């Protein structure tokens, strides 16, 4: 019972005493009024009691959840610390997850606890990556499809005479996108000396490894989807203007961005206008956000490291458009890790070299949702500077 409930109970008891006195004195109307007050307070007390119980239950549930996550993390760290021996001795159960390719056997792995998965996502998001610009949907099935209304030009109504038949209008057009979740994996060799280190050190290593590899993997998948559209060469700023104003048009121009790499940033940062002022400027709202003038518009510029978005010879990538509309990322959100101290992978032999090989697996798919929403462009810097 909380303070409010105690106050209500005291008021109810006081009114009960008053009602009894009024009843003994044959003041029936006043007695009835007091009983109505009691009924109202009883109703308020019932509500207060229910809220108190739900709040108490929520606190208990939160403590249980925290304990569950703590236990899961402890088991997970133990699983990594002991490597494959933990499985052999039955100390920690192995959760078997469905293989992402139909017709093949399941792959073993220990599902990463939710709190660690959250830290992996936070580490991945700490560095800018392309997934922040595309549309992401979490899915729970291996494959599926989504239907979207296509952008079609409307023709308007047709003039008809009295008694004439109304001609058929163009019906809405829809496009169907299918996704098939795929499995992406890698391994990390770890010395047993590091495995014997603190739990915090092991978890930090795991978070950095999974977060970094996940970010690079997702960037590559998104770039591969973008690359399915034929590349367009921009010979000058007028070409970029046309891409924004005409190719993308008013449907996408207001939400468009320029995505380039370190080379592209350096290239834009050297361009000046007729009076010698640099064209690339910070946003007045957010100084960390760069803006590049494209005619009357100022387009945000997002930069991807050269390692993730490489320059092909002198062809610097310039992806212009709205990738939120253009690219769809389907995330299965199933991350598993399997350690082994007897496995061999590549040039590494865990048993001979006294290592633990950690294998990480994540599952996703990337598809083009609307190819009209972006232009896959490039600037050939060997051809000379862009004309402002």
Short mmCIF file of C-alpha atoms in Angstrom, two decimals:
data_model
loop_
_atom_site.label_atom_id
_atom_site.label_comp_id
_atom_site.label_asym_id
_atom_site.label_seq_id
_atom_site.Cartn_x
_atom_site.Cartn_y
_atom_site.Cartn_z
CA UNK A 1 0.00 0.00 0.00
CA UNK A 2 1.39 3.39 -1.01
CA UNK A 3 0.81 6.84 0.50
CA UNK A 4 -2.18 7.69 -1.69
CA UNK A 5 -3.90 4.39 -0.91
CA UNK A 6 -3.41 4.99 2.85
CA UNK A 7 -4.91 8.47 2.51
CA UNK A 8 -7.94 7.14 0.64
CA UNK A 9 -8.45 4.34 3.17
CA UNK A 10 -8.38 6.92 6.01
CA UNK A 11 -10.94 9.12 4.26
CA UNK A 12 -13.23 6.14 3.64
CA UNK A 13 -13.09 5.06 7.30
CA UNK A 14 -13.85 8.63 8.44
CA UNK A 15 -16.85 8.91 6.10
CA UNK A 16 -18.14 5.54 7.30
CA UNK A 17 -18.20 6.82 10.88
CA UNK A 18 -19.99 10.00 9.80
CA UNK A 19 -22.54 7.99 7.81
CA UNK A 20 -23.31 5.78 10.83
CA UNK A 21 -23.92 8.84 13.02
CA UNK A 22 -26.23 10.38 10.42
CA UNK A 23 -28.12 7.13 10.05
CA UNK A 24 -28.58 6.80 13.81
CA UNK A 25 -30.06 10.34 13.81
CA UNK A 26 -32.45 9.39 10.98
CA UNK A 27 -30.80 11.85 8.52
CA UNK A 28 -31.33 9.50 5.57
CA UNK A 29 -30.67 11.99 2.78
CA UNK A 30 -27.34 13.04 4.29
CA UNK A 31 -26.49 9.40 4.98
CA UNK A 32 -27.10 8.57 1.32
CA UNK A 33 -24.89 11.48 0.24
CA UNK A 34 -22.08 10.20 2.49
CA UNK A 35 -22.45 6.72 1.02
CA UNK A 36 -22.12 8.21 -2.49
CA UNK A 37 -18.89 9.88 -1.40
CA UNK A 38 -17.67 6.56 0.00
CA UNK A 39 -18.52 4.80 -3.27
CA UNK A 40 -16.52 7.39 -5.24
CA UNK A 41 -13.53 7.01 -2.93
CA UNK A 42 -13.78 3.21 -3.06
CA UNK A 43 -13.65 3.42 -6.87
CA UNK A 44 -10.61 5.71 -6.71
CA UNK A 45 -8.97 3.35 -4.19
CA UNK A 46 -9.53 0.37 -6.51
CA UNK A 47 -7.85 2.25 -9.35
CA UNK A 48 -4.94 3.32 -7.14
CA UNK A 49 -4.53 -0.27 -5.92
CA UNK A 50 -4.47 -1.62 -9.47
CA UNK A 51 -1.88 0.93 -10.57
CA UNK A 52 0.24 0.13 -7.52
CA UNK A 53 0.17 -3.60 -8.28
CA UNK A 54 1.04 -3.06 -11.94
CA UNK A 55 3.90 -0.74 -11.02
CA UNK A 56 5.20 -3.27 -8.49
CA UNK A 57 4.89 -6.05 -11.05
CA UNK A 58 6.79 -3.97 -13.63
CA UNK A 59 9.63 -3.41 -11.16
CA UNK A 60 9.80 -7.13 -10.45
CA UNK A 61 9.71 -7.95 -14.17
CA UNK A 62 12.52 -5.47 -14.82
CA UNK A 63 14.65 -7.04 -12.08
CA UNK A 64 13.95 -10.50 -13.49
CA UNK A 65 14.87 -9.29 -16.99
CA UNK A 66 18.10 -7.74 -15.73
CA UNK A 67 18.99 -10.94 -13.89
CA UNK A 68 18.15 -13.02 -16.97
CA UNK A 69 20.32 -10.83 -19.19
CA UNK A 70 23.12 -10.95 -16.62
CA UNK A 71 22.89 -14.74 -16.43
CA UNK A 72 22.80 -15.01 -20.23
CA UNK A 73 25.86 -12.79 -20.53
CA UNK A 74 27.69 -14.81 -17.88
CA UNK A 75 26.92 -18.05 -19.72
CA UNK A 76 27.97 -16.49 -22.99
CA UNK A 77 31.29 -15.32 -21.59
CA UNK A 78 31.81 -18.76 -20.09
CA UNK A 79 31.07 -20.26 -23.47
CA UNK A 80 33.73 -18.10 -25.10
CA UNK A 81 36.20 -18.61 -22.28
CA UNK A 82 36.07 -22.39 -22.33
CA UNK A 83 35.74 -22.72 -26.07
CA UNK A 84 34.60 -25.99 -27.54
CA UNK A 85 35.37 -27.89 -24.32
CA UNK A 86 32.34 -26.28 -22.70
CA UNK A 87 30.14 -27.96 -25.30
CA UNK A 88 31.82 -31.31 -24.99
CA UNK A 89 31.40 -31.34 -21.21
CA UNK A 90 27.77 -30.22 -21.43
CA UNK A 91 28.46 -27.19 -19.24
CA UNK A 92 26.64 -24.79 -21.58
CA UNK A 93 23.88 -25.78 -23.98
CA UNK A 94 24.32 -24.96 -27.65
CA UNK A 95 21.37 -23.28 -29.31
CA UNK A 96 20.89 -24.61 -32.82
CA UNK A 97 19.50 -22.08 -35.29
CA UNK A 98 18.01 -22.63 -38.73
CA UNK A 99 20.36 -22.63 -41.66
CA UNK A 100 19.56 -19.84 -44.09
CA UNK A 101 19.91 -22.05 -47.16
CA UNK A 102 17.06 -24.46 -47.77
CA UNK A 103 17.87 -28.15 -47.86
CA UNK A 104 21.08 -27.96 -45.83
CA UNK A 105 21.75 -29.03 -42.27
CA UNK A 106 21.52 -26.59 -39.35
CA UNK A 107 24.60 -24.68 -38.30
CA UNK A 108 25.58 -24.64 -34.64
CA UNK A 109 26.12 -21.49 -32.68
CA UNK A 110 25.34 -19.75 -29.44
CA UNK A 111 22.91 -16.86 -29.87
CA UNK A 112 24.38 -13.59 -28.68
CA UNK A 113 22.42 -12.26 -25.65
CA UNK A 114 20.22 -9.23 -26.25
CA UNK A 115 22.29 -6.84 -24.15
CA UNK A 116 25.47 -7.74 -26.05
CA UNK A 117 23.64 -7.48 -29.39
CA UNK A 118 22.59 -3.97 -28.42
CA UNK A 119 26.20 -3.06 -27.67
CA UNK A 120 27.24 -4.48 -31.06
CA UNK A 121 24.64 -2.30 -32.79
CA UNK A 122 25.74 0.76 -30.81
CA UNK A 123 29.38 0.15 -31.76
CA UNK A 124 28.42 -0.35 -35.41
CA UNK A 125 26.36 2.86 -35.41
CA UNK A 126 29.15 4.85 -33.75
CA UNK A 127 30.78 5.06 -37.19
CA UNK A 128 28.67 6.33 -40.08
CA UNK A 129 27.57 3.59 -42.46
CA UNK A 130 25.23 3.30 -45.41
CA UNK A 131 22.48 1.48 -43.53
CA UNK A 132 21.71 4.77 -41.82
CA UNK A 133 20.59 6.11 -45.23
CA UNK A 134 18.47 3.19 -46.45
CA UNK A 135 15.15 1.77 -45.30
CA UNK A 136 15.52 -1.13 -42.85
CA UNK A 137 12.89 -3.72 -41.97
CA UNK A 138 13.29 -6.42 -39.34
CA UNK A 139 11.99 -9.80 -40.51
CA UNK A 140 11.54 -13.14 -38.78
CA UNK A 141 11.29 -15.44 -41.80
CA UNK A 142 13.93 -16.74 -44.18
CA UNK A 143 12.17 -15.34 -47.24
CA UNK A 144 9.16 -13.28 -48.14
CA UNK A 145 7.82 -10.51 -50.35
CA UNK A 146 6.51 -6.99 -49.99
CA UNK A 147 4.18 -5.09 -52.32
CA UNK A 148 4.61 -1.36 -52.94
CA UNK A 149 2.62 1.07 -55.01
CA UNK A 150 4.70 2.18 -57.96
CA UNK A 151 5.10 5.87 -58.77
CA UNK A 152 3.01 6.28 -61.93
CA UNK A 153 2.15 9.41 -63.85
CA UNK A 154 -1.51 10.29 -63.39
CA UNK A 155 -3.38 11.35 -66.52
CA UNK A 156 -6.38 13.09 -64.96
CA UNK A 157 -10.05 12.78 -65.94
CA UNK A 158 -11.26 12.65 -69.55
CA UNK A 159 -13.88 14.99 -71.02
CA UNK A 160 -17.11 13.07 -71.74
CA UNK A 161 -20.40 14.21 -73.24
CA UNK A 162 -23.84 13.71 -71.76
CA UNK A 163 -24.83 10.05 -72.02
CA UNK A 164 -21.36 9.00 -73.25
CA UNK A 165 -19.46 6.18 -71.60
CA UNK A 166 -16.77 7.11 -69.13
CA UNK A 167 -13.45 5.73 -70.39
CA UNK A 168 -11.36 3.45 -68.21
CA UNK A 169 -8.77 5.25 -66.12
CA UNK A 170 -5.26 3.99 -65.57
CA UNK A 171 -5.33 1.62 -62.60
CA UNK A 172 -2.75 1.92 -59.82
CA UNK A 173 0.43 -0.02 -60.54
CA UNK A 174 2.17 -2.07 -57.90
CA UNK A 175 5.59 -3.66 -57.70
CA UNK A 176 6.50 -6.71 -55.66
CA UNK A 177 9.87 -7.08 -53.98
CA UNK A 178 11.10 -10.45 -52.79
CA UNK A 179 13.80 -11.03 -50.23
CA UNK A 180 15.79 -14.14 -49.36
CA UNK A 181 17.81 -13.94 -46.14
CA UNK A 182 21.43 -14.97 -46.63
CA UNK A 183 24.09 -15.93 -44.14
CA UNK A 184 27.34 -13.96 -43.82
CA UNK A 185 30.13 -15.26 -41.62
CA UNK A 186 33.73 -14.75 -40.61
CA UNK A 187 36.16 -15.86 -37.92
CA UNK A 188 38.58 -14.23 -35.52
CA UNK A 189 41.65 -15.96 -34.03
CA UNK A 190 42.09 -15.23 -30.32
CA UNK A 191 44.94 -16.34 -28.09
CA UNK A 192 44.08 -18.35 -25.00
CA UNK A 193 45.94 -15.74 -22.97
CA UNK A 194 43.31 -13.20 -24.00
CA UNK A 195 40.50 -15.67 -23.31
CA UNK A 196 41.88 -15.97 -19.77
CA UNK A 197 41.59 -12.19 -19.38
CA UNK A 198 38.68 -10.41 -17.68
CA UNK A 199 35.08 -10.83 -18.79
CA UNK A 200 34.98 -7.12 -19.71
CA UNK A 201 37.99 -7.51 -22.02
CA UNK A 202 36.44 -10.52 -23.76
CA UNK A 203 33.11 -8.76 -24.27
CA UNK A 204 34.79 -5.58 -25.55
CA UNK A 205 36.80 -7.62 -28.06
CA UNK A 206 33.64 -9.38 -29.21
CA UNK A 207 31.64 -6.17 -29.55
CA UNK A 208 34.37 -4.43 -31.55
CA UNK A 209 34.89 -7.42 -33.82
CA UNK A 210 31.22 -8.12 -34.54
CA UNK A 211 30.33 -4.43 -34.82
CA UNK A 212 33.17 -3.62 -37.20
CA UNK A 213 32.65 -6.65 -39.43
CA UNK A 214 28.89 -6.10 -39.47
CA UNK A 215 29.28 -2.48 -40.55
CA UNK A 216 31.63 -3.33 -43.41
CA UNK A 217 29.48 -6.27 -44.52
CA UNK A 218 26.33 -4.17 -44.64
CA UNK A 219 28.08 -1.40 -46.53
CA UNK A 220 29.25 -3.90 -49.15
CA UNK A 221 25.78 -5.38 -49.58
CA UNK A 222 24.19 -1.95 -50.02
CA UNK A 223 26.89 -0.89 -52.49
CA UNK A 224 26.36 -4.11 -54.46
CA UNK A 225 22.65 -3.30 -54.69
CA UNK A 226 23.43 0.24 -55.84
CA UNK A 227 25.89 -1.12 -58.42
CA UNK A 228 23.11 -3.08 -60.14
CA UNK A 229 22.14 0.27 -61.68
CA UNK A 230 24.34 1.39 -64.58
CA UNK A 231 26.89 3.99 -63.52
CA UNK A 232 26.49 7.54 -64.85
CA UNK A 233 29.49 9.82 -65.39
CA UNK A 234 29.18 13.39 -64.11
CA UNK A 235 31.28 15.71 -66.29
CA UNK A 236 30.49 18.81 -64.28
CA UNK A 237 28.16 20.43 -61.81
CA UNK A 238 25.57 20.87 -64.54
CA UNK A 239 25.35 17.07 -64.80
CA UNK A 240 24.74 16.78 -61.06
CA UNK A 241 22.12 19.55 -61.31
CA UNK A 242 20.35 17.66 -64.07
CA UNK A 243 20.47 14.44 -62.06
CA UNK A 244 18.82 16.20 -59.10
CA UNK A 245 16.36 18.44 -60.95
CA UNK A 246 15.36 16.19 -63.84
CA UNK A 247 16.37 12.56 -63.28
CA UNK A 248 15.30 12.52 -59.65
CA UNK A 249 12.80 15.34 -60.00
CA UNK A 250 10.55 16.76 -57.30
CA UNK A 251 9.65 13.26 -56.12
CA UNK A 252 13.16 12.70 -54.70
CA UNK A 253 15.18 15.92 -55.01
CA UNK A 254 14.04 17.46 -51.68
CA UNK A 255 15.28 14.39 -49.75
CA UNK A 256 18.37 13.63 -51.84
CA UNK A 257 21.95 13.36 -50.61
CA UNK A 258 25.37 13.07 -52.17
CA UNK A 259 27.20 9.97 -50.92
CA UNK A 260 30.90 9.83 -51.71
CA UNK A 261 34.20 8.68 -50.20
CA UNK A 262 37.27 10.42 -48.77
CA UNK A 263 38.55 11.15 -52.30
CA UNK A 264 35.21 12.66 -53.23
CA UNK A 265 35.17 14.81 -50.10
CA UNK A 266 38.66 16.10 -50.85
CA UNK A 267 37.66 16.79 -54.44
CA UNK A 268 34.55 18.76 -53.47
CA UNK A 269 36.52 20.58 -50.79
CA UNK A 270 38.85 22.06 -53.44
CA UNK A 271 36.13 23.59 -55.60
CA UNK A 272 35.59 27.36 -55.50
CA UNK A 273 33.07 29.74 -56.99
CA UNK A 274 33.80 32.78 -59.20
CA UNK A 275 34.86 34.91 -56.25
CA UNK A 276 37.17 32.29 -54.76
CA UNK A 277 34.88 31.03 -51.98
CA UNK A 278 34.84 27.31 -51.34
CA UNK A 279 31.61 25.64 -52.44
CA UNK A 280 31.52 22.96 -49.75
CA UNK A 281 30.16 24.48 -46.54
CA UNK A 282 28.98 23.25 -43.12
CA UNK A 283 25.26 23.32 -42.44
CA UNK A 284 24.22 26.38 -40.41
CA UNK A 285 21.97 24.09 -38.35
CA UNK A 286 24.50 21.30 -37.75
CA UNK A 287 28.17 22.29 -38.27
CA UNK A 288 29.12 18.60 -38.49
CA UNK A 289 26.88 18.20 -41.57
CA UNK A 290 28.42 19.24 -44.90
CA UNK A 291 26.31 20.88 -47.62
CA UNK A 292 27.16 21.25 -51.31
CA UNK A 293 25.35 23.76 -53.56
CA UNK A 294 23.71 22.22 -56.60
CA UNK A 295 22.13 25.16 -58.35
CA UNK A 296 19.54 26.70 -56.05
CA UNK A 297 19.64 23.66 -53.75
CA UNK A 298 22.09 22.70 -51.05
CA UNK A 299 22.49 18.94 -50.88
CA UNK A 300 23.79 17.14 -47.75
CA UNK A 301 27.04 15.26 -48.27
CA UNK A 302 27.69 11.98 -46.46
CA UNK A 303 31.19 10.52 -46.55
CA UNK A 304 32.13 6.82 -46.46
CA UNK A 305 35.79 5.83 -45.85
CA UNK A 306 37.78 4.85 -48.93
CA UNK A 307 38.20 1.35 -47.50
CA UNK A 308 34.43 0.84 -47.54
CA UNK A 309 33.66 2.84 -50.71
CA UNK A 310 36.80 2.60 -52.86
CA UNK A 311 37.72 4.76 -55.84
CA UNK A 312 38.02 2.75 -59.08
CA UNK A 313 41.21 4.17 -60.63
CA UNK A 314 40.32 7.87 -60.98
CA UNK A 315 36.57 7.28 -60.95
CA UNK A 316 35.38 8.73 -57.65
CA UNK A 317 31.94 7.45 -56.62
CA UNK A 318 29.13 10.01 -56.29
CA UNK A 319 25.80 8.40 -55.42
CA UNK A 320 23.07 11.04 -55.64
CA UNK A 321 19.49 10.56 -54.52
CA UNK A 322 17.20 9.27 -51.79
CA UNK A 323 18.49 5.87 -50.71
CA UNK A 324 15.67 5.52 -48.17
CA UNK A 325 13.29 5.10 -51.09
CA UNK A 326 15.80 3.39 -53.33
CA UNK A 327 17.22 0.57 -51.18
CA UNK A 328 15.55 -1.86 -48.75
CA UNK A 329 17.55 -3.68 -46.08
CA UNK A 330 15.93 -6.79 -44.58
CA UNK A 331 17.50 -7.66 -41.23
CA UNK A 332 16.90 -11.09 -39.67
CA UNK A 333 18.55 -9.83 -36.44
CA UNK A 334 19.96 -13.24 -35.60
CA UNK A 335 23.58 -13.10 -34.52
CA UNK A 336 25.41 -16.24 -33.40
CA UNK A 337 28.93 -16.97 -32.26
CA UNK A 338 30.71 -20.32 -32.06
CA UNK A 339 34.20 -20.66 -30.49
CA UNK A 340 36.49 -23.63 -31.05
CA UNK A 341 39.94 -24.53 -29.73
CA UNK A 342 40.38 -27.47 -32.11
CA UNK A 343 39.16 -26.05 -35.43
CA UNK A 344 41.29 -25.11 -38.41
CA UNK A 345 40.42 -22.20 -40.68
CA UNK A 346 42.59 -20.68 -43.39
CA UNK A 347 46.19 -20.68 -42.18
CA UNK A 348 45.13 -21.00 -38.54
CA UNK A 349 45.05 -24.23 -36.56
CA UNK A 350 43.53 -23.61 -33.14
CA UNK A 351 44.80 -26.86 -31.61
CA UNK A 352 48.40 -26.52 -32.79
CA UNK A 353 48.70 -22.80 -32.11
CA UNK A 354 46.84 -22.77 -28.76
CA UNK A 355 44.15 -20.45 -30.11
CA UNK A 356 40.42 -20.07 -29.94
CA UNK A 357 38.79 -19.39 -33.29
CA UNK A 358 35.56 -17.44 -32.93
CA UNK A 359 33.10 -17.73 -35.79
CA UNK A 360 30.45 -15.02 -36.15
CA UNK A 361 27.34 -15.26 -38.32
CA UNK A 362 24.67 -12.68 -39.15
CA UNK A 363 21.76 -12.82 -41.58
CA UNK A 364 20.28 -10.20 -43.92
CA UNK A 365 19.35 -9.31 -47.50
CA UNK A 366 19.46 -6.07 -49.50
CA UNK A 367 17.31 -5.32 -52.54
CA UNK A 368 16.61 -2.33 -54.78
CA UNK A 369 13.19 -0.96 -53.94
CA UNK A 370 13.00 1.94 -56.45
CA UNK A 371 15.83 2.40 -58.95
CA UNK A 372 14.42 5.81 -59.92
CA UNK A 373 15.19 7.19 -56.46
CA UNK A 374 18.95 7.45 -56.95
CA UNK A 375 21.68 7.90 -59.55
CA UNK A 376 24.74 5.68 -59.37
CA UNK A 377 27.28 8.23 -60.54
CA UNK A 378 30.99 8.89 -60.61
CA UNK A 379 33.42 11.70 -61.44
CA UNK A 380 36.58 10.95 -63.39
CA UNK A 381 39.11 13.18 -61.67
CA UNK A 382 41.70 12.49 -64.36
CA UNK A 383 39.53 14.48 -66.81
CA UNK A 384 40.04 17.75 -64.92
CA UNK A 385 38.18 19.80 -62.34
CA UNK A 386 34.43 20.17 -62.24
CA UNK A 387 33.32 23.51 -63.63
CA UNK A 388 31.45 25.40 -60.85
#
